[in-house]
Short mmCIF file of C-alpha atoms and ligand atoms in Angstrom, two decimals:
data_model
loop_
_atom_site.label_atom_id
_atom_site.label_comp_id
_atom_site.label_asym_id
_atom_site.label_seq_id
_atom_site.Cartn_x
_atom_site.Cartn_y
_atom_site.Cartn_z
CA MET U 1 -35.85 3.46 14.67
CA PRO U 2 -32.11 4.01 14.32
CA GLU U 3 -30.80 7.43 15.18
CA THR U 4 -30.16 9.53 12.08
CA LEU U 5 -28.28 12.75 11.41
CA GLU U 6 -28.79 14.88 8.31
CA ILE U 7 -25.90 16.99 7.16
CA VAL U 8 -25.84 19.57 4.33
CA PRO U 9 -22.36 19.34 2.79
CA SER U 10 -20.48 22.65 2.79
CA LEU U 11 -19.91 22.11 -0.92
CA PRO U 12 -22.41 20.31 -3.22
CA ILE U 13 -21.15 16.92 -4.21
CA PRO U 14 -20.97 16.49 -7.89
CA ALA U 15 -22.81 13.45 -9.44
CA HIS U 16 -19.49 11.70 -10.33
CA LEU U 17 -18.30 11.87 -6.68
CA VAL U 18 -21.50 10.86 -4.88
CA GLY U 19 -20.53 7.15 -4.78
CA GLU U 20 -16.90 7.87 -3.85
CA VAL U 21 -17.87 10.21 -0.94
CA GLN U 22 -20.47 7.70 0.23
CA SER U 23 -17.95 4.88 0.42
CA LYS U 24 -15.63 7.01 2.47
CA LEU U 25 -18.28 7.73 5.07
CA ALA U 26 -17.61 4.20 6.25
CA TYR U 27 -14.30 5.35 7.71
CA VAL U 28 -15.41 8.53 9.38
CA ASP U 29 -16.50 7.19 12.86
CA GLU U 30 -17.49 3.84 14.36
CA ILE U 31 -20.87 5.26 15.40
CA ILE U 32 -21.97 5.29 11.78
CA ALA U 33 -23.89 2.20 10.72
CA ARG U 34 -24.59 3.42 7.24
CA GLY U 35 -24.11 6.58 5.38
CA GLU U 36 -26.03 7.86 2.30
CA VAL U 37 -25.27 10.73 0.00
CA ALA U 38 -28.41 11.89 -1.83
CA SER U 39 -28.09 11.54 -5.69
CA SER U 40 -28.53 15.30 -5.95
CA GLY U 41 -25.36 15.69 -3.81
CA ASP U 42 -26.85 18.25 -1.42
CA ARG U 43 -27.69 16.10 1.53
CA ILE U 44 -25.90 13.37 3.59
CA THR U 45 -27.81 11.07 5.93
CA LEU U 46 -25.99 9.10 8.55
CA TYR U 47 -27.68 6.17 10.30
CA LEU U 48 -26.09 5.76 13.71
CA HIS U 49 -25.59 2.82 16.15
CA SER U 50 -26.27 4.92 19.20
CA PRO U 51 -27.47 8.44 20.13
CA LEU U 52 -24.84 11.18 19.48
CA GLY U 53 -25.07 13.42 22.46
CA VAL U 54 -22.16 15.81 22.68
CA LYS U 55 -20.36 14.16 19.65
CA GLN U 56 -22.61 15.78 17.08
CA GLY U 57 -20.35 18.71 16.30
CA GLU U 58 -17.26 16.54 16.07
CA LEU U 59 -18.98 14.08 13.70
CA GLU U 60 -20.24 16.87 11.48
CA GLU U 61 -16.79 18.39 11.36
CA LYS U 62 -15.29 15.05 10.28
CA VAL U 63 -17.96 14.62 7.48
CA GLN U 64 -17.37 18.15 6.21
CA ARG U 65 -13.69 17.44 6.20
CA VAL U 66 -14.28 14.40 3.98
CA VAL U 67 -16.49 16.52 1.66
CA LEU U 68 -14.00 19.35 1.32
CA SER U 69 -10.92 17.30 0.71
CA MET U 70 -12.64 15.17 -1.96
CA VAL U 71 -14.77 17.73 -3.65
CA LYS U 72 -13.07 21.11 -3.46
CA GLY U 73 -11.19 21.74 -6.73
CA ALA U 74 -11.87 18.20 -8.05
CA ILE U 75 -11.96 17.81 -11.76
CA ARG U 76 -14.39 15.45 -13.45
CA PRO U 77 -12.33 12.63 -15.01
CA LYS U 78 -13.51 11.78 -18.47
CA VAL U 79 -14.77 8.21 -18.41
CA GLN U 80 -13.29 6.34 -21.33
CA VAL U 81 -15.29 3.26 -22.44
CA LEU U 82 -13.24 0.59 -24.24
CA GLU U 83 -16.00 -1.94 -24.53
CA ASP U 84 -19.71 -1.74 -23.91
CA HIS U 85 -21.70 -5.03 -23.82
CA LEU U 86 -24.07 -4.03 -20.89
CA ASP U 87 -27.11 -4.69 -23.08
CA ARG U 88 -26.29 -8.34 -23.70
CA PRO U 89 -29.34 -10.39 -22.53
CA ALA U 90 -27.18 -12.70 -20.37
CA GLY U 91 -29.34 -15.33 -18.54
CA GLY U 92 -32.34 -13.18 -17.82
CA TYR U 93 -31.89 -13.71 -14.00
CA HIS U 94 -32.99 -10.87 -11.78
CA ALA U 95 -32.61 -11.88 -8.16
CA ASP U 96 -29.72 -11.27 -5.75
CA PRO U 97 -27.77 -14.58 -5.71
CA HIS U 98 -26.38 -13.77 -2.26
CA GLU U 99 -29.63 -14.52 -0.46
CA GLU U 100 -30.25 -17.74 -2.41
CA LEU U 101 -26.65 -18.94 -1.79
CA LEU U 102 -27.08 -18.34 1.94
CA ARG U 103 -30.39 -20.30 1.90
CA ARG U 104 -28.89 -23.20 0.10
CA GLY U 105 -25.86 -23.36 2.44
CA GLU U 106 -23.61 -22.59 -0.53
CA LEU U 107 -22.37 -19.52 1.38
CA SER U 108 -21.78 -19.19 5.10
CA GLN U 109 -20.66 -16.03 6.73
CA GLU U 110 -17.85 -16.52 9.23
CA THR U 111 -17.67 -12.83 10.24
CA ARG U 112 -18.33 -9.56 8.44
CA GLY U 113 -16.72 -9.69 4.93
CA VAL U 114 -15.44 -13.32 5.46
CA PHE U 115 -17.33 -16.24 3.80
CA ALA U 116 -16.93 -19.92 3.32
CA LEU U 117 -17.83 -20.92 -0.20
CA GLY U 118 -19.69 -24.22 -0.99
CA PRO U 119 -19.31 -26.49 -4.09
CA LEU U 120 -21.35 -24.41 -6.49
CA LEU U 121 -19.21 -21.33 -6.03
CA ALA U 122 -15.98 -23.34 -5.61
CA ARG U 123 -16.52 -25.15 -8.92
CA LEU U 124 -17.54 -21.98 -10.74
CA ILE U 125 -14.48 -20.16 -9.45
CA THR U 126 -12.27 -23.06 -10.62
CA TRP U 127 -13.86 -22.66 -14.01
CA PHE U 128 -12.93 -19.03 -14.26
CA GLU U 129 -9.53 -19.77 -12.72
CA VAL U 130 -8.79 -22.19 -15.52
CA ARG U 131 -9.66 -19.56 -18.10
CA PHE U 132 -7.47 -16.96 -16.36
CA VAL U 133 -4.55 -19.40 -16.21
CA GLU U 134 -5.14 -20.06 -20.00
CA LEU U 135 -4.81 -16.34 -20.54
CA ALA U 136 -1.55 -16.35 -18.58
CA ASP U 137 -0.34 -19.37 -20.62
CA SER U 138 -1.10 -17.52 -23.87
CA PHE U 139 1.68 -15.05 -22.84
CA GLY U 140 3.98 -17.83 -21.64
CA ALA U 141 3.66 -16.47 -18.06
CA SER U 142 5.85 -18.07 -15.40
CA PRO U 143 3.88 -19.27 -12.34
CA TYR U 144 4.64 -17.85 -8.84
CA ARG U 145 3.29 -18.57 -5.37
CA PHE U 146 3.36 -15.64 -2.95
CA PRO U 147 2.76 -15.52 0.82
CA THR U 148 -0.37 -14.20 2.35
CA LEU U 149 1.67 -11.97 4.61
CA ILE U 150 3.53 -8.93 3.34
CA PRO U 151 6.25 -7.05 5.36
CA ALA U 152 5.26 -3.62 6.58
CA SER U 153 8.59 -2.31 5.12
CA TYR U 154 7.51 -3.43 1.69
CA LEU U 155 4.24 -1.48 1.83
CA GLU U 156 6.04 1.51 3.23
CA ARG U 157 8.54 1.44 0.38
CA VAL U 158 5.75 1.74 -2.26
CA ASP U 159 3.78 4.48 -0.43
CA TYR U 160 0.90 2.15 0.34
CA PHE U 161 0.28 3.57 3.83
CA SER U 162 -0.54 7.05 2.65
CA ALA U 163 -2.67 5.86 -0.41
CA PHE U 164 -4.82 3.13 1.29
CA PRO U 165 -4.40 3.39 5.17
CA HIS U 166 -8.23 2.79 5.65
CA SER U 167 -8.30 -0.81 4.40
CA LEU U 168 -5.09 -2.20 5.87
CA THR U 169 -5.19 -5.47 7.87
CA PHE U 170 -2.38 -6.04 10.44
CA ALA U 171 -0.83 -9.26 11.45
CA THR U 172 0.79 -9.78 14.84
CA HIS U 173 1.47 -12.50 17.44
CA LEU U 174 1.92 -12.73 21.10
CA HIS U 175 5.05 -11.38 22.68
CA THR U 176 7.54 -14.18 23.19
CA ASP U 177 7.28 -13.97 26.94
CA LEU U 178 6.13 -16.88 29.13
CA ASP U 179 3.95 -14.76 31.36
CA VAL U 180 2.13 -13.23 28.39
CA ILE U 181 1.67 -16.52 26.70
CA ASP U 182 0.48 -18.20 29.89
CA GLY U 183 -1.87 -15.27 30.67
CA PHE U 184 -3.35 -15.54 27.20
CA ALA U 185 -3.82 -19.34 27.38
CA ARG U 186 -5.66 -19.07 30.73
CA GLY U 187 -7.70 -15.91 30.50
CA THR U 188 -8.59 -15.23 26.83
CA ALA U 189 -12.22 -15.15 25.64
CA CYS U 190 -14.22 -13.51 22.98
CA ASN U 191 -16.81 -10.87 23.88
CA GLU U 192 -20.29 -10.73 22.34
CA HIS U 193 -18.95 -8.96 19.23
CA GLY U 194 -16.37 -11.76 18.71
CA GLU U 195 -13.46 -9.54 19.90
CA LEU U 196 -10.55 -10.97 21.95
CA ASN U 197 -10.31 -9.55 25.38
CA ALA U 198 -6.47 -9.90 25.53
CA PRO U 199 -4.74 -6.65 26.70
CA PRO U 200 -3.28 -4.87 23.62
CA ASP U 201 0.23 -4.99 25.11
CA SER U 202 0.19 -8.80 24.76
CA PHE U 203 0.86 -8.40 21.11
CA ALA U 204 4.25 -7.85 19.45
CA PRO U 205 4.96 -4.86 17.21
CA ILE U 206 3.63 -5.15 13.68
CA ARG U 207 6.14 -6.41 11.14
CA ALA U 208 3.70 -7.82 8.57
CA LEU U 209 0.30 -7.20 7.22
CA LEU U 210 -2.17 -9.41 5.26
CA SER U 211 -1.38 -8.63 1.66
CA PRO U 212 -3.76 -6.23 -0.19
CA ALA U 213 -2.72 -7.33 -3.67
CA VAL U 214 -0.74 -9.95 -5.49
CA CYS U 215 1.55 -8.20 -7.91
CA TYR U 216 3.54 -6.25 -5.27
CA HIS U 217 5.21 -9.54 -4.21
CA LEU U 218 6.54 -10.00 -7.81
CA TYR U 219 7.98 -6.44 -7.90
CA PHE U 220 9.79 -7.00 -4.65
CA ALA U 221 11.12 -10.41 -5.93
CA LEU U 222 12.64 -8.52 -8.79
CA ALA U 223 13.86 -5.49 -6.78
CA ASP U 224 17.30 -4.06 -6.73
CA ARG U 225 18.71 -5.79 -9.75
CA PRO U 226 18.54 -5.83 -13.58
CA LEU U 227 15.34 -7.38 -14.88
CA PRO U 228 16.17 -10.97 -15.99
CA GLY U 229 15.99 -11.18 -19.87
CA GLY U 230 14.68 -7.57 -19.94
CA GLN U 231 11.07 -8.56 -19.59
CA VAL U 232 8.99 -10.78 -17.38
CA VAL U 233 5.41 -12.15 -17.58
CA ALA U 234 4.25 -13.87 -14.43
CA THR U 235 1.04 -15.11 -12.95
CA ALA U 236 -0.14 -15.93 -9.43
CA VAL U 237 -3.31 -16.20 -7.40
CA GLY U 238 -3.42 -15.18 -3.81
CA ASN U 239 -5.53 -14.24 -0.86
CA CYS U 240 -5.96 -10.40 -0.61
CA PHE U 241 -7.26 -8.42 2.29
CA ARG U 242 -9.01 -5.09 2.26
CA HIS U 243 -10.99 -4.04 5.29
CA GLU U 244 -13.73 -1.89 3.79
CA ALA U 245 -15.47 -1.30 7.12
CA ILE U 246 -19.33 -1.10 6.95
CA ASN U 247 -19.12 -1.37 3.21
CA LEU U 248 -18.50 -5.09 3.72
CA THR U 249 -22.16 -6.10 3.23
CA SER U 250 -22.19 -9.19 0.89
CA LEU U 251 -20.10 -11.28 -1.52
CA GLU U 252 -19.68 -8.10 -3.46
CA ARG U 253 -17.22 -6.61 -0.98
CA LEU U 254 -15.11 -8.93 1.07
CA TRP U 255 -12.45 -8.45 3.74
CA ASN U 256 -10.71 -11.66 2.49
CA PHE U 257 -10.97 -12.34 -1.21
CA THR U 258 -8.83 -13.99 -3.92
CA MET U 259 -7.28 -12.40 -6.89
CA ARG U 260 -5.64 -14.00 -9.94
CA GLU U 261 -3.19 -11.70 -11.64
CA VAL U 262 -1.21 -11.79 -14.87
CA ILE U 263 1.73 -9.38 -14.45
CA PHE U 264 3.95 -7.68 -17.08
CA VAL U 265 7.24 -6.19 -16.29
CA GLY U 266 9.49 -4.56 -19.05
CA PRO U 267 9.66 -1.56 -21.33
CA LYS U 268 6.62 0.72 -21.63
CA ASP U 269 5.37 -0.57 -24.99
CA PHE U 270 5.76 -4.22 -23.93
CA VAL U 271 3.63 -3.58 -20.82
CA LEU U 272 0.94 -1.55 -22.66
CA ASP U 273 0.70 -3.88 -25.64
CA HIS U 274 0.41 -6.97 -23.40
CA ARG U 275 -2.31 -5.20 -21.34
CA GLU U 276 -4.24 -4.45 -24.45
CA THR U 277 -3.83 -8.00 -25.86
CA ALA U 278 -5.04 -9.43 -22.56
CA ARG U 279 -8.13 -7.22 -22.82
CA GLN U 280 -8.90 -8.43 -26.32
CA ARG U 281 -8.49 -12.05 -25.27
CA MET U 282 -10.77 -11.58 -22.31
CA ALA U 283 -13.32 -9.82 -24.59
CA ASN U 284 -13.36 -12.92 -26.61
CA LEU U 285 -14.04 -15.25 -23.65
CA PHE U 286 -16.69 -12.96 -22.21
CA GLY U 287 -18.32 -12.76 -25.59
CA GLN U 288 -18.45 -16.58 -25.81
CA ILE U 289 -20.28 -16.85 -22.46
CA GLY U 290 -22.49 -13.86 -23.13
CA LEU U 291 -21.46 -11.84 -20.11
CA ALA U 292 -23.01 -8.40 -19.90
CA TYR U 293 -20.27 -5.98 -18.94
CA ARG U 294 -18.30 -2.92 -19.94
CA VAL U 295 -14.68 -1.89 -19.64
CA GLU U 296 -14.15 1.72 -18.62
CA SER U 297 -11.51 3.94 -17.11
CA ALA U 298 -11.47 4.00 -13.30
CA ASN U 299 -9.41 4.95 -10.24
CA ASP U 300 -8.22 3.03 -7.30
CA PRO U 301 -10.12 3.67 -3.94
CA PHE U 302 -7.50 6.15 -2.51
CA PHE U 303 -7.93 7.50 0.90
CA ILE U 304 -9.55 10.85 1.51
CA GLY U 305 -6.32 12.96 1.59
CA GLU U 306 -4.75 11.46 -1.47
CA PHE U 307 -7.96 11.06 -3.39
CA ARG U 308 -8.19 14.15 -5.70
CA LYS U 309 -4.46 14.23 -6.71
CA GLN U 310 -4.16 10.50 -7.36
CA VAL U 311 -7.51 10.23 -9.28
CA ALA U 312 -6.53 13.13 -11.45
CA PHE U 313 -3.12 11.43 -12.11
CA GLN U 314 -4.62 8.01 -12.85
CA SER U 315 -7.23 9.31 -15.22
CA ALA U 316 -4.88 11.68 -17.10
CA PHE U 317 -2.57 8.76 -17.91
CA GLN U 318 -5.26 6.12 -18.34
CA LEU U 319 -3.67 3.79 -15.83
CA LYS U 320 -6.66 1.76 -14.81
CA TYR U 321 -9.59 0.21 -16.66
CA GLU U 322 -12.19 -1.89 -14.89
CA ILE U 323 -14.27 -4.79 -16.18
CA ARG U 324 -17.64 -3.84 -14.76
CA ALA U 325 -20.22 -6.68 -14.96
CA ARG U 326 -23.87 -5.92 -14.81
CA LEU U 327 -25.82 -6.91 -11.62
CA PRO U 328 -29.38 -7.00 -13.07
CA PHE U 329 -31.06 -7.27 -9.67
CA LYS U 330 -29.97 -3.79 -8.63
CA ASP U 331 -29.51 -2.26 -12.11
CA SER U 332 -25.82 -1.46 -11.46
CA THR U 333 -22.39 -2.85 -12.21
CA LEU U 334 -19.59 -4.43 -10.17
CA ALA U 335 -15.81 -4.46 -10.96
CA VAL U 336 -14.82 -8.07 -11.46
CA GLY U 337 -11.40 -7.30 -12.79
CA SER U 338 -9.05 -4.53 -13.87
CA TYR U 339 -6.37 -3.80 -16.41
CA ASN U 340 -3.62 -1.73 -14.69
CA TYR U 341 -0.51 0.12 -15.80
CA HIS U 342 1.74 1.65 -13.08
CA GLN U 343 4.12 3.34 -15.50
CA ASP U 344 7.68 3.05 -14.02
CA PHE U 345 6.48 3.73 -10.42
CA PHE U 346 7.57 0.30 -9.11
CA GLY U 347 10.63 0.16 -11.40
CA ARG U 348 11.91 3.41 -9.88
CA ARG U 349 10.90 2.78 -6.38
CA LEU U 350 12.20 -0.78 -6.32
CA ASN U 351 15.20 -0.26 -8.52
CA ILE U 352 14.18 -2.82 -11.28
CA SER U 353 16.29 -1.93 -14.21
CA LEU U 354 15.94 -2.60 -17.98
CA PRO U 355 19.13 -3.55 -20.02
CA ASP U 356 19.59 0.08 -20.96
CA GLY U 357 19.59 1.08 -17.30
CA ALA U 358 16.09 2.74 -17.27
CA PRO U 359 13.58 1.71 -14.70
CA ALA U 360 11.14 -1.10 -15.78
CA HIS U 361 7.47 -0.42 -16.36
CA THR U 362 4.83 -2.61 -14.82
CA GLY U 363 1.21 -3.54 -15.39
CA CYS U 364 -1.21 -6.18 -14.27
CA VAL U 365 -4.46 -7.78 -15.22
CA ALA U 366 -6.32 -8.62 -11.97
CA PHE U 367 -9.49 -10.71 -11.53
CA GLY U 368 -11.43 -10.86 -8.32
CA LEU U 369 -12.45 -14.54 -8.27
CA GLU U 370 -15.46 -14.30 -5.84
CA ARG U 371 -16.81 -11.28 -7.61
CA MET U 372 -16.50 -12.99 -11.03
CA ALA U 373 -18.53 -15.92 -9.78
CA TYR U 374 -21.01 -13.64 -8.00
CA ALA U 375 -21.61 -11.39 -11.06
CA PHE U 376 -22.01 -14.53 -13.25
CA LEU U 377 -24.59 -15.95 -10.92
CA ALA U 378 -26.39 -12.57 -10.78
CA GLN U 379 -26.74 -12.72 -14.55
CA PHE U 380 -27.32 -16.46 -15.11
CA GLY U 381 -28.86 -17.74 -11.83
CA LEU U 382 -28.02 -20.71 -9.77
CA ASP U 383 -29.24 -23.43 -12.05
CA PRO U 384 -26.50 -24.73 -14.33
CA ALA U 385 -29.25 -25.75 -16.89
CA ASN U 386 -29.59 -21.94 -17.59
CA TRP U 387 -25.90 -21.36 -17.93
CA PRO U 388 -24.01 -20.85 -21.24
CA GLU U 389 -22.97 -24.20 -22.66
CA LEU U 390 -19.21 -23.45 -22.37
CA VAL U 391 -19.53 -22.98 -18.56
CA ARG U 392 -22.09 -25.82 -18.09
CA ASN U 393 -19.91 -28.31 -19.92
CA GLY U 394 -16.74 -27.44 -18.26
CA TYR U 395 -18.17 -27.16 -14.77
P1 ATP I 1 -3.06 -2.41 -8.50
O1 ATP I 1 -1.94 -3.46 -8.67
O2 ATP I 1 -2.99 -1.37 -9.64
O3 ATP I 1 -3.03 -1.86 -7.17
P2 ATP I 1 -4.77 -4.50 -8.04
O4 ATP I 1 -4.01 -5.55 -8.65
O5 ATP I 1 -4.74 -4.29 -6.51
O6 ATP I 1 -4.46 -3.12 -8.67
P3 ATP I 1 -7.65 -3.96 -8.06
O7 ATP I 1 -8.15 -3.32 -9.28
O8 ATP I 1 -7.52 -3.04 -6.88
O9 ATP I 1 -6.33 -4.71 -8.50
O10 ATP I 1 -8.50 -5.15 -7.72
C1 ATP I 1 -8.71 -6.22 -8.73
C2 ATP I 1 -10.02 -6.90 -8.51
O11 ATP I 1 -10.09 -7.51 -7.19
C3 ATP I 1 -11.25 -6.02 -8.52
O12 ATP I 1 -11.62 -5.77 -9.84
C4 ATP I 1 -12.24 -6.85 -7.78
O13 ATP I 1 -12.80 -7.82 -8.67
C5 ATP I 1 -11.42 -7.54 -6.78
N1 ATP I 1 -11.58 -6.88 -5.47
C6 ATP I 1 -10.99 -5.74 -5.01
N2 ATP I 1 -11.40 -5.46 -3.76
C7 ATP I 1 -12.31 -6.40 -3.42
C8 ATP I 1 -13.11 -6.68 -2.30
N3 ATP I 1 -13.05 -5.87 -1.16
N4 ATP I 1 -13.94 -7.76 -2.26
C9 ATP I 1 -13.95 -8.56 -3.31
N5 ATP I 1 -13.20 -8.41 -4.45
C10 ATP I 1 -12.42 -7.33 -4.49
ZN1 ZN I 2 -1.78 -5.92 -9.55
#
């Protein structure tokens, strides 16, 4: 039996924050293997890797800090539903495709949150990718290729460190020093947890991180000058990294995933109109394949301290909508993509100017490729014979 700890939150957790608080428990302490917030919001259960001993008070204090900063004074954002097709019959499949994909060797776990995908998933992702590129082409989007690394100074300039410190992934390399390199070559091994035993001072200071999103690269490519032609539509696909700690349980939530984005930069109405047109075009495609989903207002997974303020801001200005596909096997939904509007945040921060001198507005349509394929398989199963004709024929 794993050790458990029950905590009564100092403020009851309202229903709309139960999931958000639960996801943040992953970042409280490494001793936590799993955290659960009761749906009534009046009990938190922590499952621990090892007995607590003297740490109990400290752990309770950290959990209460999370509860207080996320719940105290929080307003309930009004969820705005733009489309609701959750009751579509889809393929009638009801199992978790993750298990079956592992069994068939279509999925192999390299480490937590990192998977190699076999031909079934790879082909299905290519099918969706072609559709997303068609969406980009319908706007005449220019193709870009961005690096997987992103400079620390870039993320600092757009306040990423205060908003999402918990999911950052850092890149480093050995000090350029013969003794360090020699020592590493001779003495390095992984322990039983797959962790390198090299001394931390072998590594150079961090100048770059693994990129958490695609569109930031475009905004930096356009920074500190007038926006060419006064408006830009671009598209790119890239590896993205978000270390979501113990929440990294299956193909649903990955450390390393791929995102295809269509990005709009220009005047406010240009960005908002294009975001809306993109939604309508995608609704058409999803309708053709019979996907069960809905599009509703949402917020980014801000860190604890920033959470209340940023969520209130995002919902007040309707900055983010998520495409939430149904996962029949667990009677819930999963965000497979998002329609985002950042107002003139990047335009101001990065000094991207419109012809009249005002800062540019930006928005992006972002699809998580692995999640798109996973949700599709959760609804239609692994046998292409049961798939919608459009997918089966193009697959
Ligand atoms: P913004 O530019 O406003 O920060 P974004 O471009 O970063 O937004 P998100 O909405 O954060 O976009 O993510 C887009 C999609 O990427 C999600 O809808 C989801 O499908 C996928 N995604 C995000 N995090 C993960 C993850 N940990 N594992 C797998 N897929 C993910
Ligand atoms: Zn984006």
